[in-house]
Coordinates of C-alpha atoms (C1' of nucleotides) in Angstrom, one line a residue:
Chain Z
X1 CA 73.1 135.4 216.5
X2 CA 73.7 138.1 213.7
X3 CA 73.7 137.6 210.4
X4 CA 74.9 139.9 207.5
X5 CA 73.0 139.5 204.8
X6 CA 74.4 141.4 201.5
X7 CA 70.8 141.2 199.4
X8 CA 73.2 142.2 196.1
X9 CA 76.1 140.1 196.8
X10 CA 75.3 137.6 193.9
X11 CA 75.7 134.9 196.9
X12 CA 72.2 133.2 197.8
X13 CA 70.6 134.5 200.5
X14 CA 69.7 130.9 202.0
X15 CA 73.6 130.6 201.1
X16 CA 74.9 133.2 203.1
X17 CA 73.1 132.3 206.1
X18 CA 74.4 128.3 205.9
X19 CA 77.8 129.8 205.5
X20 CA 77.1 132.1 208.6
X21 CA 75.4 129.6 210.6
X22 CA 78.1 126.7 209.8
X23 CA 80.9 128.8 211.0
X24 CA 79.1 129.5 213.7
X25 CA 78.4 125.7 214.6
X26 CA 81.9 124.7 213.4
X27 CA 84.3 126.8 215.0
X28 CA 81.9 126.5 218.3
X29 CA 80.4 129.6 218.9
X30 CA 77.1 127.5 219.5
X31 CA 77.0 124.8 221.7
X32 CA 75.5 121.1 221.1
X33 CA 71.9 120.8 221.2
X34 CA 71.3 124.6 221.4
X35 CA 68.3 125.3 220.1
X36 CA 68.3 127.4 216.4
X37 CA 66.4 130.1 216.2
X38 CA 63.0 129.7 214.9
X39 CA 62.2 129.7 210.7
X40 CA 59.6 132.6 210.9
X41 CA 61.4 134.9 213.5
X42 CA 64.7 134.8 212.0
X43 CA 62.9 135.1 208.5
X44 CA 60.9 138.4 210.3
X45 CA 64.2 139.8 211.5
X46 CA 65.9 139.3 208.5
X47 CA 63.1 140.1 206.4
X48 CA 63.0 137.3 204.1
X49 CA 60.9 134.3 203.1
X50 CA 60.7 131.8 205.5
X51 CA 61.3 129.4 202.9
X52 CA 64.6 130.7 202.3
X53 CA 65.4 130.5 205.9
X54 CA 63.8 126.8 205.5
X55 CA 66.0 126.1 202.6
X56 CA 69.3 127.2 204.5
X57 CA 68.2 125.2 207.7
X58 CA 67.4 122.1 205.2
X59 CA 70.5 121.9 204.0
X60 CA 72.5 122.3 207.2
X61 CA 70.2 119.3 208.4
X62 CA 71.4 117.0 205.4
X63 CA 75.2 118.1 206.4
X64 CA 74.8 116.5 209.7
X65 CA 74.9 120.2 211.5
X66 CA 71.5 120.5 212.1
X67 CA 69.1 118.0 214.1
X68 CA 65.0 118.4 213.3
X69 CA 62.8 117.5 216.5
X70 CA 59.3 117.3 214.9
X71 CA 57.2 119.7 216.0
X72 CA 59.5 121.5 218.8
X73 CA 62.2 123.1 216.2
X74 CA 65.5 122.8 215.2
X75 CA 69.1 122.2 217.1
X76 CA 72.4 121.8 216.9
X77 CA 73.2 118.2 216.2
X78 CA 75.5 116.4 218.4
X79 CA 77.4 115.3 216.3
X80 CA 78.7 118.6 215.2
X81 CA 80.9 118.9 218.8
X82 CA 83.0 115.8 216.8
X83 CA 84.1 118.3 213.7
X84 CA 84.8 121.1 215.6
X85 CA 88.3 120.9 216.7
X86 CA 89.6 119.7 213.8
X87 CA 87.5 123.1 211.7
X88 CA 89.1 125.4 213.8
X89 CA 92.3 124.7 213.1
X90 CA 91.7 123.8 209.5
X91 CA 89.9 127.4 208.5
X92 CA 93.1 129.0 210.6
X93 CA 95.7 127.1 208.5
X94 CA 94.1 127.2 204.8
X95 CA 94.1 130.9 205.9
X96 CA 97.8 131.1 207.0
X97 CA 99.1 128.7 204.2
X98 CA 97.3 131.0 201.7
X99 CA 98.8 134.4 202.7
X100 CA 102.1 132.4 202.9
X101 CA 101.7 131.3 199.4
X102 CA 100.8 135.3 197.9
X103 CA 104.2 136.3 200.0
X104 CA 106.6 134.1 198.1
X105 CA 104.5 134.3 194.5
X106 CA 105.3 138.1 195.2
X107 CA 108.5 137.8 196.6
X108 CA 108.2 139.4 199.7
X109 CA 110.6 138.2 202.4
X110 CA 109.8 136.1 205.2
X111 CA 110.8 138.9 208.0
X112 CA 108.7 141.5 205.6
X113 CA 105.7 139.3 205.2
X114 CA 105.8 138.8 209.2
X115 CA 105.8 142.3 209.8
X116 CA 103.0 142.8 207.5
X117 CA 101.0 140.3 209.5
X118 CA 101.9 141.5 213.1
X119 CA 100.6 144.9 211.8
X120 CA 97.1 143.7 210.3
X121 CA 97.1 141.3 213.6
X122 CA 97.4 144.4 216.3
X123 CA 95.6 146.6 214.7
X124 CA 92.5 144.1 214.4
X125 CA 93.1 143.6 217.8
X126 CA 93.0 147.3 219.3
X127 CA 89.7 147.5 216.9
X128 CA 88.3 144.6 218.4
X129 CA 89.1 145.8 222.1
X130 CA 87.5 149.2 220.8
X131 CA 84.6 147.6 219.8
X132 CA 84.1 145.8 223.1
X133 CA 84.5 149.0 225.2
Chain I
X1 CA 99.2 130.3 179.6
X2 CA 97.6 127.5 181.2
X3 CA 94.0 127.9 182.6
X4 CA 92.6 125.9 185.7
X5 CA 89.0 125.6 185.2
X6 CA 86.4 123.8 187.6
X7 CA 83.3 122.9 186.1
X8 CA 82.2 122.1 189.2
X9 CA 82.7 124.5 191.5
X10 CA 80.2 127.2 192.6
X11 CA 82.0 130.1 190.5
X12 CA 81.1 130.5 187.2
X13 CA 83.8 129.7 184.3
X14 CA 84.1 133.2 183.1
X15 CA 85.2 134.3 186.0
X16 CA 87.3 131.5 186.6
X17 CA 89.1 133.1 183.1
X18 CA 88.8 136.5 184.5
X19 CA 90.4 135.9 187.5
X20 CA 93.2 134.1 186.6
X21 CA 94.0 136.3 183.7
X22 CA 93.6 139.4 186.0
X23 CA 96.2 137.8 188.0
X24 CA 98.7 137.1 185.5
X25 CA 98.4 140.7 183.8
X26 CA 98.4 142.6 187.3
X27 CA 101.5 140.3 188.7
X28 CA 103.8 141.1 185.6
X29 CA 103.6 137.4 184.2
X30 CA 102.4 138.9 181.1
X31 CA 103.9 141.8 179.4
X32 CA 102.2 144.7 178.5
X33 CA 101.2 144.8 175.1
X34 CA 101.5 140.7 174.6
X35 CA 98.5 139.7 172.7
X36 CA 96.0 137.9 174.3
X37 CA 94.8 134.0 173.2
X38 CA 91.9 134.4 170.2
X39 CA 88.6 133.6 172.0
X40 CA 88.0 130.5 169.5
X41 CA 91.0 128.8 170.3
X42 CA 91.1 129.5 173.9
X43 CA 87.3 128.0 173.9
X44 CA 88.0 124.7 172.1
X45 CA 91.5 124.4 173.9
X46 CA 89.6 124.6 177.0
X47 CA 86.1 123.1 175.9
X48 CA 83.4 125.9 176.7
X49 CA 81.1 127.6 174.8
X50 CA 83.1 130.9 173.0
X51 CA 80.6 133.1 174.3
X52 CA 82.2 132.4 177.9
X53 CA 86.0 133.5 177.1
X54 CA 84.3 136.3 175.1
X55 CA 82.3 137.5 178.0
X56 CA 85.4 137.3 180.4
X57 CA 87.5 139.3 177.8
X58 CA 84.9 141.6 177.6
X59 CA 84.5 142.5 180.8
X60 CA 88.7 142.7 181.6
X61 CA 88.1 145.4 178.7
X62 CA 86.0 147.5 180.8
X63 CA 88.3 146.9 183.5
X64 CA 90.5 148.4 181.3
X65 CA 93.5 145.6 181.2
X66 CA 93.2 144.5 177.7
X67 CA 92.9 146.7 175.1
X68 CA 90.6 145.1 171.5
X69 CA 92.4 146.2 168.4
X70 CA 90.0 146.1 165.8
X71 CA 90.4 143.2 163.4
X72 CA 93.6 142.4 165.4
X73 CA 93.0 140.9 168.4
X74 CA 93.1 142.0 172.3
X75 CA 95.9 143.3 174.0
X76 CA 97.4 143.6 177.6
X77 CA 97.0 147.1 178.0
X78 CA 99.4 149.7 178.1
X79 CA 97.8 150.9 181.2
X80 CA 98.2 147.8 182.9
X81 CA 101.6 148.2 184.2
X82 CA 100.9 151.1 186.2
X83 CA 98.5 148.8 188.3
X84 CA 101.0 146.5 188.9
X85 CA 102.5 146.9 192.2
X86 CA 99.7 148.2 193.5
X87 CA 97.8 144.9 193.1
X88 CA 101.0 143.2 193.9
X89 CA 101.1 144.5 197.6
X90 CA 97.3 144.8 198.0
X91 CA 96.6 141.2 197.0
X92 CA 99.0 140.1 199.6
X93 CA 97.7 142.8 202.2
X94 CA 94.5 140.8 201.5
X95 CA 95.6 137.4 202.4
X96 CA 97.5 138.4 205.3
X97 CA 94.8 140.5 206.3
X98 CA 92.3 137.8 206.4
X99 CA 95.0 135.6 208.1
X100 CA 95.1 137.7 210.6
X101 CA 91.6 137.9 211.4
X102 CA 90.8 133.9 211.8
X103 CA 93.8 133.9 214.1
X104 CA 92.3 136.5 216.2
X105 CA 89.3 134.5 216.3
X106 CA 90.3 131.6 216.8
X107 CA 92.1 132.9 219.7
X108 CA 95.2 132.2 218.4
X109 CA 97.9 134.6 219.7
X110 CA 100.3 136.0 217.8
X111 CA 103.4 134.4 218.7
X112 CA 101.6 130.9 217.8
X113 CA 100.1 132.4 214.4
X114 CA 103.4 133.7 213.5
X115 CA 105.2 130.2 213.7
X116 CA 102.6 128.9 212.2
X117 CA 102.9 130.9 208.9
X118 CA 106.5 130.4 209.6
X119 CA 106.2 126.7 208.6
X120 CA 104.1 127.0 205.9
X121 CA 106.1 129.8 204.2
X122 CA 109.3 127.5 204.7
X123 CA 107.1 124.4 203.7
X124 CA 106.4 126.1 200.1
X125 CA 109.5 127.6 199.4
X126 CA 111.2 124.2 200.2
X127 CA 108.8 122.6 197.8
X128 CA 109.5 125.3 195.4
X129 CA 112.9 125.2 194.8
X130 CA 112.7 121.5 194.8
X131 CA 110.3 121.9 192.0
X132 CA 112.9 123.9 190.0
X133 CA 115.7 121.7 190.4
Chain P
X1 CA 62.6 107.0 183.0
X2 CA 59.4 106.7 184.2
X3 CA 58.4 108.0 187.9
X4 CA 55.6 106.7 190.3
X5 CA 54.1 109.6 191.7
X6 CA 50.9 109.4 194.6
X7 CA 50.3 112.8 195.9
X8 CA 48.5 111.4 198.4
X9 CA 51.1 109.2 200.3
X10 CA 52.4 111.1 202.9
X11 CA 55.9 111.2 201.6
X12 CA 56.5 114.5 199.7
X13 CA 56.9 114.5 195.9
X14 CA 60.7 116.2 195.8
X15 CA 61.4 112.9 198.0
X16 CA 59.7 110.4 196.0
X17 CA 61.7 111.3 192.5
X18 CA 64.8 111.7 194.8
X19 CA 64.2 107.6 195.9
X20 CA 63.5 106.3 192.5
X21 CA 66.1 108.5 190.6
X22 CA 68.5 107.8 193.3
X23 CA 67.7 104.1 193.2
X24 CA 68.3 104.3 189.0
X25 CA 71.4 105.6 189.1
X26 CA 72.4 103.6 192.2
X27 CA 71.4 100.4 190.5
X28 CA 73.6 101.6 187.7
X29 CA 70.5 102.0 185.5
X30 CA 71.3 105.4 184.6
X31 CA 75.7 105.7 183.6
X32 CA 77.5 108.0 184.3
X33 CA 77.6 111.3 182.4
X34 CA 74.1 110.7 181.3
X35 CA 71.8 114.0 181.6
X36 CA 69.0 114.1 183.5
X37 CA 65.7 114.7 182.1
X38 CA 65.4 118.5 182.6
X39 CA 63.5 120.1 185.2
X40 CA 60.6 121.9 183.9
X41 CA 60.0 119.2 181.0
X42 CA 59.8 116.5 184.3
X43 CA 57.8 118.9 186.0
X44 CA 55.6 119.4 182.6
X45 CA 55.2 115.7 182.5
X46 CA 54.3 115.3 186.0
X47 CA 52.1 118.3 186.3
X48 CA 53.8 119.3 189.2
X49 CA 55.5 122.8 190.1
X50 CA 59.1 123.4 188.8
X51 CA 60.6 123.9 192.1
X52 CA 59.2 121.0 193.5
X53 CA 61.5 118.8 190.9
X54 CA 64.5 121.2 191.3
X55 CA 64.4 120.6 195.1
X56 CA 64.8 116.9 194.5
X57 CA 67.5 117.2 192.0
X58 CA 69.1 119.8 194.6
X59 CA 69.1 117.5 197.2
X60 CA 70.5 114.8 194.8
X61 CA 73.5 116.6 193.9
X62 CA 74.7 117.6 197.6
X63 CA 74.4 113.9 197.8
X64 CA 76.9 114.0 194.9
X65 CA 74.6 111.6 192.8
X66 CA 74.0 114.3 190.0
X67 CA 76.2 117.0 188.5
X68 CA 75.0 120.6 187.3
X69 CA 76.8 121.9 183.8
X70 CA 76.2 125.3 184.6
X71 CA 73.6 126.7 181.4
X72 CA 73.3 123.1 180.3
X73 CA 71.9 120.7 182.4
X74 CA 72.5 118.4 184.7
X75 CA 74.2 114.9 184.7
X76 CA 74.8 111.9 186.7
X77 CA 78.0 112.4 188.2
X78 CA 80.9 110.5 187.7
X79 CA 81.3 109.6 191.1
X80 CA 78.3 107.7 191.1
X81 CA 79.8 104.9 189.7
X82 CA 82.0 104.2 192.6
X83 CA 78.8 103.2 194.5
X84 CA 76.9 101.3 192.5
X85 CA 78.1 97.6 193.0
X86 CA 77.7 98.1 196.4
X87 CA 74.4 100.0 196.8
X88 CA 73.0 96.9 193.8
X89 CA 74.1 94.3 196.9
X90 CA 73.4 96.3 200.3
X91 CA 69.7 96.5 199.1
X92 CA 69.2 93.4 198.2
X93 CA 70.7 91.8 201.3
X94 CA 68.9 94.2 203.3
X95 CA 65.5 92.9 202.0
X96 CA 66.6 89.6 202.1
X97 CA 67.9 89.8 205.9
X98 CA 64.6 91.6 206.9
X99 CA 62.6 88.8 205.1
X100 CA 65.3 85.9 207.0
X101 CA 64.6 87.8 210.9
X102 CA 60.5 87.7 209.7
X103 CA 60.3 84.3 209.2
X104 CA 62.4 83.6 212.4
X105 CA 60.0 85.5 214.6
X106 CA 56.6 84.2 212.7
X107 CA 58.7 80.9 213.4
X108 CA 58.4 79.4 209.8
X109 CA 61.4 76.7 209.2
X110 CA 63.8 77.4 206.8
X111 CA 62.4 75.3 204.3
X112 CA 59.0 76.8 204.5
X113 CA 60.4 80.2 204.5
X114 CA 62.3 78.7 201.0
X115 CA 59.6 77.4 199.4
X116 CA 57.5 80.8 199.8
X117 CA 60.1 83.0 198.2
X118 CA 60.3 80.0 195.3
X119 CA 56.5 81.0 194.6
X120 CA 56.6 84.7 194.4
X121 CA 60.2 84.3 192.5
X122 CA 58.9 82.2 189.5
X123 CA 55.5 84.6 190.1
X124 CA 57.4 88.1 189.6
X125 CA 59.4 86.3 186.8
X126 CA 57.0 85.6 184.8
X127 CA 54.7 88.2 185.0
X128 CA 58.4 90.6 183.9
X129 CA 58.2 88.5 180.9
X130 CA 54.7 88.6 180.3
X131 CA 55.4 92.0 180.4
X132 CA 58.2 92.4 178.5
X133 CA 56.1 90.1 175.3
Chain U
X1 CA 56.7 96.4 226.6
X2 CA 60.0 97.7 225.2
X3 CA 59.8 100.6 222.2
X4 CA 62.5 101.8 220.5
X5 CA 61.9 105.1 220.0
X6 CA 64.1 107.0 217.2
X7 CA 63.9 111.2 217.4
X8 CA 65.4 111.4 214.1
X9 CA 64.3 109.1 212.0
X10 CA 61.6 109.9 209.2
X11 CA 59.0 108.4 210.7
X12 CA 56.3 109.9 213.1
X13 CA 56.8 108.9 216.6
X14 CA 52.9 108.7 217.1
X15 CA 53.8 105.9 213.6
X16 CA 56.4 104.4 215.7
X17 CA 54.4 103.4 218.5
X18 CA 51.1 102.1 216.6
X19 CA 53.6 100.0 214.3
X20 CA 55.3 98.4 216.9
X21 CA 52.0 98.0 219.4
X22 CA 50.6 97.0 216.3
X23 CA 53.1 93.9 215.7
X24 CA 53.0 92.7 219.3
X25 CA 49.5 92.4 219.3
X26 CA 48.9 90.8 215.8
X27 CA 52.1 88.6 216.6
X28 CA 50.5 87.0 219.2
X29 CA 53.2 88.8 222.1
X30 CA 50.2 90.3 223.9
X31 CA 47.0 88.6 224.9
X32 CA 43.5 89.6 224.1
X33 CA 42.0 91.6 227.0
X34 CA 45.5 92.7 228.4
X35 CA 45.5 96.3 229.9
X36 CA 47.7 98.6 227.5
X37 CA 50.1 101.2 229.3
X38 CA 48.5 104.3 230.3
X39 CA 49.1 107.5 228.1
X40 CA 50.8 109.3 230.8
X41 CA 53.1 106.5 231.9
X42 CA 53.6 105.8 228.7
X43 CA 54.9 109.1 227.7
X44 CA 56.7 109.5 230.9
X45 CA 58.9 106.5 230.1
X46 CA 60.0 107.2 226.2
X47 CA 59.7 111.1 227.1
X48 CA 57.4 112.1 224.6
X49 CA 54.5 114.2 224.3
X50 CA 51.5 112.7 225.8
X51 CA 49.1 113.4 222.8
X52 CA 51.9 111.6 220.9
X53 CA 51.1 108.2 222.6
X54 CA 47.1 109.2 222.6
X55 CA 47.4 109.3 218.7
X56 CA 49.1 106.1 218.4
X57 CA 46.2 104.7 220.9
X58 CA 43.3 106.3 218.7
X59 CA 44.4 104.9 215.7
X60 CA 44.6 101.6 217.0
X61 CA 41.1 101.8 218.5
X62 CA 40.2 102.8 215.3
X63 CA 41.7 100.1 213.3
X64 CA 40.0 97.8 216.0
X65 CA 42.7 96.7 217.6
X66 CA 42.3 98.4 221.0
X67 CA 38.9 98.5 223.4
X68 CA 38.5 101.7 225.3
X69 CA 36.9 100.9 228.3
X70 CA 35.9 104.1 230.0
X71 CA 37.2 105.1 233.3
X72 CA 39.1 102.0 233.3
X73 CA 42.2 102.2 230.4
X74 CA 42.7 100.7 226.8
X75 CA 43.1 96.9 226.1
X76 CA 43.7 94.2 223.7
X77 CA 40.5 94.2 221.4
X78 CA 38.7 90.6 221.5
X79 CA 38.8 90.9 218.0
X80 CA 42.6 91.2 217.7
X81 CA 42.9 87.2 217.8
X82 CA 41.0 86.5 214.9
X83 CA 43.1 88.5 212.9
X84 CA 46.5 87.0 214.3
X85 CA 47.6 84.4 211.8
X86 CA 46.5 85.9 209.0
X87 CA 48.7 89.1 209.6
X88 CA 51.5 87.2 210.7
X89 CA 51.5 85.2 207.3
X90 CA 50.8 88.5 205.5
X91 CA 53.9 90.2 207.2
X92 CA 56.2 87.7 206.3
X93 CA 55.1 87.2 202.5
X94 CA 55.4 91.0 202.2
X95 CA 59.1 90.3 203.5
X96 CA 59.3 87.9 201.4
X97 CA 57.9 89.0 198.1
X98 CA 59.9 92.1 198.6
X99 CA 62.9 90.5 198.9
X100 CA 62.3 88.2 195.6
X101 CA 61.4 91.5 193.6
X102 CA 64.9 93.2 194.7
X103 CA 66.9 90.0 193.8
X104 CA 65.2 90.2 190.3
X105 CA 66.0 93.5 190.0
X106 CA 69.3 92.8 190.8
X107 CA 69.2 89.9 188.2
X108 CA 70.1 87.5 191.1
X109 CA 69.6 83.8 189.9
X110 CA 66.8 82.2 192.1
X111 CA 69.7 79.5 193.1
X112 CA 72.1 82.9 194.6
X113 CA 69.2 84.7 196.2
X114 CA 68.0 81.2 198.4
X115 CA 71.8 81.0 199.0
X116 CA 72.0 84.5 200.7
X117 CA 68.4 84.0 202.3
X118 CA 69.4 80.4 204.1
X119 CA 73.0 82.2 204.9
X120 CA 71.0 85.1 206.8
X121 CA 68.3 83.0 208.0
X122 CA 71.4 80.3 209.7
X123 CA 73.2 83.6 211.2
X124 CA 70.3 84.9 212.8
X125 CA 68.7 81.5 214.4
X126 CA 72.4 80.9 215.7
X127 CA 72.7 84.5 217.2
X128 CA 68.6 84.0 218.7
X129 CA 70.1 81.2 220.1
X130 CA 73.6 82.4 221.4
X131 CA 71.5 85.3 223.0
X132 CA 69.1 83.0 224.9
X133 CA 72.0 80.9 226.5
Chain R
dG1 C1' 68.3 127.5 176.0
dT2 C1' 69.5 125.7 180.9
dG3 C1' 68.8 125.8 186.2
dG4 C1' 68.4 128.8 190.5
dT5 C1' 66.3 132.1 193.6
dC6 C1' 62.9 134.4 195.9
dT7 C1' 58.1 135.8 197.1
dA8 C1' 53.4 135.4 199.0
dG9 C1' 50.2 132.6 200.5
dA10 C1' 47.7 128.3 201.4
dC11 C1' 47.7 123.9 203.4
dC12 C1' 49.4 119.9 206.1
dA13 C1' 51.8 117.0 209.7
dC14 C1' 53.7 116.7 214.1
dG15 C1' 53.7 117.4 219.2
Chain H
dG1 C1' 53.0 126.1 218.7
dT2 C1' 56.7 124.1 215.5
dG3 C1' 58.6 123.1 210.6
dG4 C1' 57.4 121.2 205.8
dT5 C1' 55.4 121.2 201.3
dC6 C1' 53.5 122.9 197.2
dT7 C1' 52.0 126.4 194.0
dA8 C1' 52.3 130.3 190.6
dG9 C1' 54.8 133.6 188.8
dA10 C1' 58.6 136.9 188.5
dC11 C1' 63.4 137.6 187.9
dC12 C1' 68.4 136.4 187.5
dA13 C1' 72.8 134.1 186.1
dC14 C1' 75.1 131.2 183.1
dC15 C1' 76.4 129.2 178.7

DNA sequence: GTGGTCTAGACCACG
DNA sequence: GTGGTCTAGACCACC
């Protein structure tokens, strides 16, 4: 997995990569019982204390995302799979339902506001099929 | 104007302030030129320490929106107008923006996001002329 | 509030103040709003690392027990309260159920099983008041 | 024997074993000289590590409690009987003391906290009995 | 003043 | 081998 880490972002490191990782988890990029990669290595490739990494990890556990088995490492938890769905969907519509909300405080017109959005939606699309090439 | 502050959530109070002031300068709810709440009153009507709403003035100053008139008070700036439907457009172009891009992926396509943002932007505007009337 | 700290239990010391503080407020020992004892004068008093107390309290609030004031401490939170008069009753029926399904399997009669908590009810009573004079 | 193995609690699974091979053997379930599953099988069965189970054995030896014969297997220590009905009274007077403190605690009358105890203690004797039927 | 974050390094528990 | 804990000390953000 790839992390971006923004050392000056004011944002926690160890909060960043919870925020990362969930998402990841959530909106189920990673599969149940998929094994997380390990507290030194991602601490090595990320070049950070493994505590931080720990702390980030630690956290995710308490949420229920995370699953410790002792002394083999950490994985997804199975009960993640159950709040997946409903994440999706949820992250998409706070999304939607915000930019909605901006076009009528600015009163910009339904038919505008959609034409802004099938503009930023293509052309993140064509970038993304760029990418991929 | 009224303030929402939460004491609880991650982002500090005085940029709670600055934010929502930002906003009502740069969206032409406040007219340039209008004077600004005193720091002291502000801080007991919303209970925090002065130093907070003094900090968030402060640094709206340097962002050159208000404008400290010595022994006065502060100011929307003149400048501030010029701004405006700039910000307008590019505050919406944000939230579309990022619309778009959970859509995509999610693999949502874009017929499905559009009706989607459809229904919320009919949802609030329903809600908001109910409000009025 | 006075803590009972072995460092030589097995059970890390962020975990043992997270059990008795959570117990205290649980109980309803501690109301609501209250401030916690702050974190370096705890850790001062239990000659133990800052961090090691901040961890515990960490933990507490994602638990939504406590309440940080940003720059002035932290509190017990106001949900708290909500989950007091059941936690008081869960733990004690919990204790008593485990001490019921002993004296089952040791095969002890009811009335044996009776007269034993009897004794080490009046014992623990009086020795609180002994105590307490 | 049956073990109840949990991956996720707190506890040690090494802890998990010795406690519950512990009980059977102070309780009286298994009989001095009796052979104790092999370390392999063992492991095999609950699919743990086998120098997870050949902790849990050591310790047991060590407390005396196990007899290591060698080149034939591990068995109930002679000595184990001898310290059978003490244990069992000590485990149910922990039980019980524990549960008399908590009700204190609570400031539970000694009149509620029998009522609750002979409540638990008639549900569970009627469910031991319902199961054996 | 408050608490939070991160580091480096040592040590421990578990499997 | 895995992750967890704790320390000491430096630095930061917030009020």
């Amino acid at each position: 997995m790839i992390y971006q880490i923004d050392t000056h972002a004011g944002v926690p490191i160890y909060r960043q990569i919870m925020d990362q990782l969930r998402r990841q988890i959530l909106t189920g990029q990673m599969s149940e019982g998929e094994q997380i990669e390990q507290v030194r290595k991602l601490a090595a490739r990320l070049k950070v204390n493994p505590m931080t990494i720990s702390k980030a990890y630690a956290f995710l556990e308490q949420e229920g995302l995370l699953e410790r088995r002792r002394g083999v490492g950490l994985f997804v938890a199975s009960v993640a799979t159950e709040k997946q769905s409903d994440t999706k969907k949820q992250l998409l519509d706070e999304a939607i339902s915000k930019a909605a909300a901006e076009a009528i405080e600015m009163e910009v017109s339904e038919a505008e506001a959609i034409q802004i959005f099938q503009e930023h939606y293509r052309d993140l699309t064509s970038r993304k099929k760029g990418a991929q090439s």
